Amino acid sequence: MTDVRPGAGRTPSRAVEQALVDAAEQVLVRDGLGAVTVRAVATEAGVAPMGVYNRFGSKDGLISAVLVRGFDGLRAAVSRDDDPDPVARLLASGRNYRRFALGRPQHYGAMFGGRPLPTEGAEELLAHATAAFEALVDHVRYGMARGALREGDPLETAQVIWSSVHGAVSLELGGAVLTPDPAATYESLLQLIVAGLR
Amino acid sequence: MTDVRPGAGRTPSRAVEQALVDAAEQVLVRDGLGAVTVRAVATEAGVAPMGVYNRFGSKDGLISAVLVRGFDGLRAAVSRDDDPDPVARLLASGRNYRRFALGRPQHYGAMFGGRPLPTEGAEELLAHATAAFEALVDHVRYGMARGALREGDPLETAQVIWSSVHGAVSLELGGAVLTPDPAATYESLLQLIVAGLR
DNA sequence: CACAACAGTAGAACGACGTTCTATGAACGG
DNA sequence: CCGTTCATAGAACGTCGTTCTACTGTTGTG
């Protein structure tokens, strides 16, 4: 660590940048999105609040950096299983999606919380989010190629699947799942999806 | 209007209460949730900021009152159609759900935006939200009773439907629908649901 | 080796937010 | 008619995101 000056002697401490993102993520997980203030993060990272503006331009820029990690984690979760059976792969992907959201609820809420995404670093954020979605599209293409899923526009099918699973975990995180066993209800949803797509 | 003093001579002006909720709703629709500040709403209503605390206890209490209207509107939208054909009724309900969300995006975002719902007046809010959900459960029961939907727990089935449609409109409001025709994609989702439930 | 130029820091400061405090005024019960 | 009560208005408090103002340590050049 402390790998200072990567290219030229410029940029004396990219380590500070890393420390700030780590601190922001730590505060996010520990105290929630509302507690992620510039002052709190800077203190946690052992830096002055100005550091956030020097490195990320704004608070949104810093949060974007955290969310990039979140979308990368989501993509990893969705891509984790590569069962040769297309339907099994899709189901595993759906279950991993929920596992990710429930395991990193603060991340998920910040990523999809409805409030306008940070404008600072929005393009990078969009790229990482799209990459996660593309992993799902790949699973759909795989299923269609193997004849396990009805033919159709893979993008549209993936969007439909994403809508469903996102809605389910979103409601669950918001405490709006009224059934006694949310896991079982989620499983019903997955089964309904694959049944409708076959 | 200006129906002052309902019961006893106490409560000098419930009209102020109404004016505050109206003002809050107006600011919400016009400028978004972020612009709904105590000062802005009080100014819009022609009242001092303290009025919010006298009448609603906190900013959250005021927002709760606005969201109660939102949930009532959602319930009305979902219950609007009562086509005798169960599947047609369910489809109409789903389309009305999306129409409501797209027509009142600020309301929908505040109702389901992921951020913890206001604690002030949470019980009343929950009651109105549950009433909206119950309208959907009723449609499911109706469909099962007529044999148009596979038998099962109506609550769980309704929850699955809600998850899907909520996810779809939530992503659409967030600009995360990547298909060229969101309306068509939503229609695919509805068809997939009814196909899976038959 | 000296020295101007500069990037990055710390800390105070600004406006706006939610909320609370203080004093004022108008409506009630006796 | 007066004393009490309660909603009001407006100032004030602490915190937020952000900006401003010095200052410091380093860098490239004579």
CSV table of C-alpha atoms (C1' of nucleotides) in Angstrom, one decimal, chain A residues 9-14 16-17 47 50-51 54-55, chain C residues 6-10, chain D residues 21-25:
chain,number,residue,atom,x,y,z
A,9,GLY,CA,5.7,12.7,-9.6
A,10,ARG,CA,2.4,14.5,-9.7
A,11,THR,CA,-0.5,13.4,-7.5
A,12,PRO,CA,1.3,13.1,-4.2
A,13,SER,CA,-1.1,10.7,-2.6
A,14,ARG,CA,-3.6,8.7,-4.5
A,16,VAL,CA,-5.8,9.5,0.2
A,17,GLU,CA,-8.3,8.9,-2.5
A,47,VAL,CA,-8.3,14.0,6.2
A,50,MET,CA,-11.4,19.8,1.5
A,51,GLY,CA,-9.8,16.5,0.5
A,54,ASN,CA,-9.8,18.0,-4.2
A,55,ARG,CA,-10.2,14.3,-5.1
C,6,DC,C1',2.2,25.9,-7.7
C,7,DA,C1',-0.6,21.8,-6.0
C,8,DG,C1',-2.6,20.3,-1.9
C,9,DT,C1',-3.7,21.1,2.9
C,10,DA,C1',-6.2,22.9,7.1
D,21,DT,C1',-8.2,32.2,2.7
D,22,DA,C1',-3.9,31.5,4.2
D,23,DC,C1',0.0,28.3,4.5
D,24,DT,C1',3.2,24.5,3.5
D,25,DG,C1',5.9,21.5,1.1
